[in-house]
Amino acid sequence: MTSKQEVILSGIRPTGRLHYGNYFGAMKSFIDLQEKGHQCFYFIADYHALTTVTERVDILQQTIDMLRTYVACGLDPVRSVIYRQSDLPCTAELALLLGMITNIGHLERGTTYKDKMSKLAESSQGGEGNPLSYGLLGYPVLMAADILIVRANQVPVGDDQRQHVEMAIDIAQKFNHRFGETLSIPRAVERNALRLPGLDGAAKMGKSDNNTLDLLDDPKTVLKKIKGVQTTTDPEPLDTESNDPDMVIPKMPYSVGALYRLLSLLAPEDVYLDFVGKYRRGEKFYGTLKTTLAEYVSKFNEPIIEGFNAPNNTPDSIKDFLHENAKKVTPVGLETVESCRQAMGIGRSLYRA
Ligand code: TYM
């Protein structure tokens, strides 16, 4: 254990397949932090998956496939504690306790909730009162419980989750202020956190928007998806001298920006710079950009697909380590919940004592 070792926690919902937004927004940092020797807790947010279900879905199957992808990407279930959220059920108890101090107004300002509300208003389904679930409104409280239960210092997530981490910080500060120093306060999300645009030109790549490039896509699918990206014939002039992706890409239309962002993440710098030069000069180059990018993407996907299908990465081997890792995370989880119970005045659980 190094003196700078920190507690890291993050999770991903079990949507079945990881996309490039998940990978470069979150998973890449999961791996880097694991390699740096931090104490890492990475989980699959299967409770959170239930906030949007309208019919029965095989969440367990999707969870196992996500975990096989975690392993294929390089997460190591021995060095990192990889678990299912629902295997740490005291998270739900902590969420209940934290819910007692969370203002409804605060939750109603949450971006996920607000987005769903405005989609409802557009579809004029709002007739019989608010049909959104209590679970969806409480999504950030459950997420705060995930983070605070292991006393995380750092939460590697993409830019879209920034507000949720800020809510967790607010909730923890409020708890400590009201009941005494009990919870550890995590750091806010870094300013340069990524938001990868969707292949359809939306500001964000997201599973429910059907605009993703996935880590398990085979070369044919990759090429088809990338060729389908809408590219304007005449690039807009870039009013910056800089070639830094963070300066250049926001000046491009989102769908073109998605291609350039992927290129900057996957290709050597000279290849990326060459295409930035072509964009500036207004050459006709989108065809080559797409085939070049598709090759880099398929090359990137190849070992992940192989790892996903490897004989030592079966659903049974996943179940084995899930069992072991649930045992590793439970002590810290119970300790946090018990200290919150005590701080709030209901005392320790007699059943667990
Ligand atoms: P989820 O499953 O939507 O996304 C998982 C991770 O991928 C990142 N991400 C992106 N990053 C950049 N560009 C994109 N287009 C993009 N799309 C997704 C997300 O920022 C996230 O880091 N609420 C979380 C899961 C969760 C969690 C937690 C995370 C539950 N409890 C506690 C951290 C800590 C979610 O739905 O992520």
PDB file of C-alpha atoms and ligand atoms in Angstrom, residues 9-15 19-27 30 43 45 48 66 85 139 142-144 146-147 155-161 164-165 194-198 203-206, ligand 1:
ATOM      1  CA  LEU A   9     -15.341   4.018  -6.695  1.00  0.00           C
ATOM      2  CA  SER A  10     -17.360   4.003  -9.861  1.00  0.00           C
ATOM      3  CA  GLY A  11     -20.153   2.088 -11.519  1.00  0.00           C
ATOM      4  CA  ILE A  12     -21.835   1.532 -14.839  1.00  0.00           C
ATOM      5  CA  ARG A  13     -25.424   0.510 -15.483  1.00  0.00           C
ATOM      6  CA  PRO A  14     -25.863  -2.968 -16.996  1.00  0.00           C
ATOM      7  CA  THR A  15     -27.004  -1.971 -20.460  1.00  0.00           C
ATOM      8  CA  HIS A  19     -19.819   1.912 -25.731  1.00  0.00           C
ATOM      9  CA  TYR A  20     -16.965   4.272 -26.500  1.00  0.00           C
ATOM     10  CA  GLY A  21     -18.433   6.989 -24.250  1.00  0.00           C
ATOM     11  CA  ASN A  22     -18.386   4.532 -21.333  1.00  0.00           C
ATOM     12  CA  TYR A  23     -14.872   3.441 -22.188  1.00  0.00           C
ATOM     13  CA  PHE A  24     -13.157   6.803 -22.650  1.00  0.00           C
ATOM     14  CA  GLY A  25     -15.388   8.632 -20.150  1.00  0.00           C
ATOM     15  CA  ALA A  26     -14.960   6.079 -17.375  1.00  0.00           C
ATOM     16  CA  MET A  27     -13.457   2.635 -18.004  1.00  0.00           C
ATOM     17  CA  PHE A  30     -10.823   2.668 -13.967  1.00  0.00           C
ATOM     18  CA  PHE A  43     -19.576  -2.170  -9.612  1.00  0.00           C
ATOM     19  CA  ALA A  45     -25.406  -0.597 -11.002  1.00  0.00           C
ATOM     20  CA  HIS A  48     -30.105   1.785 -10.918  1.00  0.00           C
ATOM     21  CA  MET A  66     -20.993  -6.172 -18.719  1.00  0.00           C
ATOM     22  CA  GLN A  85     -24.551  -3.153  -6.510  1.00  0.00           C
ATOM     23  CA  TYR A 139     -31.513   8.097  -8.462  1.00  0.00           C
ATOM     24  CA  LEU A 142     -28.792   5.954  -4.381  1.00  0.00           C
ATOM     25  CA  MET A 143     -25.729   7.075  -6.292  1.00  0.00           C
ATOM     26  CA  ALA A 144     -24.589   9.120  -3.276  1.00  0.00           C
ATOM     27  CA  ASP A 146     -22.845   3.996  -3.605  1.00  0.00           C
ATOM     28  CA  ILE A 147     -20.075   6.555  -3.309  1.00  0.00           C
ATOM     29  CA  VAL A 155     -15.155   9.005  -8.533  1.00  0.00           C
ATOM     30  CA  PRO A 156     -13.996   8.554 -12.144  1.00  0.00           C
ATOM     31  CA  VAL A 157     -16.977   9.332 -14.382  1.00  0.00           C
ATOM     32  CA  GLY A 158     -17.765  11.128 -17.628  1.00  0.00           C
ATOM     33  CA  ASP A 159     -18.911  14.736 -17.686  1.00  0.00           C
ATOM     34  CA  ASP A 160     -22.601  13.761 -17.755  1.00  0.00           C
ATOM     35  CA  GLN A 161     -22.329  12.379 -14.205  1.00  0.00           C
ATOM     36  CA  HIS A 164     -24.649  13.541  -9.557  1.00  0.00           C
ATOM     37  CA  VAL A 165     -21.245  13.510  -7.876  1.00  0.00           C
ATOM     38  CA  LEU A 194     -15.097  13.720 -21.288  1.00  0.00           C
ATOM     39  CA  ARG A 195     -18.493  13.969 -22.983  1.00  0.00           C
ATOM     40  CA  LEU A 196     -18.250  11.994 -26.214  1.00  0.00           C
ATOM     41  CA  PRO A 197     -20.842  13.067 -28.811  1.00  0.00           C
ATOM     42  CA  GLY A 198     -23.135  10.484 -30.423  1.00  0.00           C
ATOM     43  CA  ALA A 203     -24.272  16.041 -27.837  1.00  0.00           C
ATOM     44  CA  LYS A 204     -23.825  12.731 -25.992  1.00  0.00           C
ATOM     45  CA  MET A 205     -23.270   9.137 -27.017  1.00  0.00           C
ATOM     46  CA  GLY A 206     -25.751   7.128 -24.969  1.00  0.00           C
TER      47      GLY A 206
HETATM   48  P1  TYM B   1     -23.839   5.119 -17.109  1.00  0.00           P
HETATM   49  O1  TYM B   1     -24.057   3.653 -17.078  1.00  0.00           O
HETATM   50  O2  TYM B   1     -24.821   5.981 -17.831  1.00  0.00           O
HETATM   51  O3  TYM B   1     -22.426   5.442 -17.691  1.00  0.00           O
HETATM   52  C1  TYM B   1     -21.273   4.810 -17.173  1.00  0.00           C
HETATM   53  C2  TYM B   1     -20.089   5.738 -17.275  1.00  0.00           C
HETATM   54  O4  TYM B   1     -19.861   6.107 -18.640  1.00  0.00           O
HETATM   55  C3  TYM B   1     -19.807   7.524 -18.751  1.00  0.00           C
HETATM   56  N1  TYM B   1     -20.388   7.942 -20.028  1.00  0.00           N
HETATM   57  C4  TYM B   1     -19.818   8.832 -20.845  1.00  0.00           C
HETATM   58  N2  TYM B   1     -18.665   9.520 -20.752  1.00  0.00           N
HETATM   59  C5  TYM B   1     -18.343  10.346 -21.784  1.00  0.00           C
HETATM   60  N3  TYM B   1     -19.112  10.507 -22.886  1.00  0.00           N
HETATM   61  C6  TYM B   1     -20.285   9.835 -23.011  1.00  0.00           C
HETATM   62  N4  TYM B   1     -21.022   9.982 -24.102  1.00  0.00           N
HETATM   63  C7  TYM B   1     -20.685   8.953 -21.971  1.00  0.00           C
HETATM   64  N5  TYM B   1     -21.753   8.139 -21.780  1.00  0.00           N
HETATM   65  C8  TYM B   1     -21.548   7.535 -20.574  1.00  0.00           C
HETATM   66  C9  TYM B   1     -20.642   8.041 -17.594  1.00  0.00           C
HETATM   67  O5  TYM B   1     -20.287   9.368 -17.264  1.00  0.00           O
HETATM   68  C10 TYM B   1     -20.304   7.049 -16.501  1.00  0.00           C
HETATM   69  O6  TYM B   1     -19.101   7.396 -15.853  1.00  0.00           O
HETATM   70  N6  TYM B   1     -25.286   6.807 -12.712  1.00  0.00           N
HETATM   71  C11 TYM B   1     -24.194   6.105 -13.344  1.00  0.00           C
HETATM   72  C12 TYM B   1     -23.851   4.770 -12.687  1.00  0.00           C
HETATM   73  C13 TYM B   1     -23.606   4.906 -11.230  1.00  0.00           C
HETATM   74  C14 TYM B   1     -22.450   5.475 -10.629  1.00  0.00           C
HETATM   75  C15 TYM B   1     -22.669   5.375  -9.233  1.00  0.00           C
HETATM   76  C16 TYM B   1     -21.275   6.050 -11.142  1.00  0.00           C
HETATM   77  C17 TYM B   1     -24.444   4.501 -10.249  1.00  0.00           C
HETATM   78  N7  TYM B   1     -23.867   4.779  -9.037  1.00  0.00           N
HETATM   79  C18 TYM B   1     -21.711   5.851  -8.341  1.00  0.00           C
HETATM   80  C19 TYM B   1     -20.341   6.520 -10.221  1.00  0.00           C
HETATM   81  C20 TYM B   1     -20.565   6.422  -8.847  1.00  0.00           C
HETATM   82  C21 TYM B   1     -24.607   5.844 -14.779  1.00  0.00           C
HETATM   83  O7  TYM B   1     -25.747   5.708 -15.082  1.00  0.00           O
HETATM   84  O8  TYM B   1     -23.627   5.677 -15.617  1.00  0.00           O
END
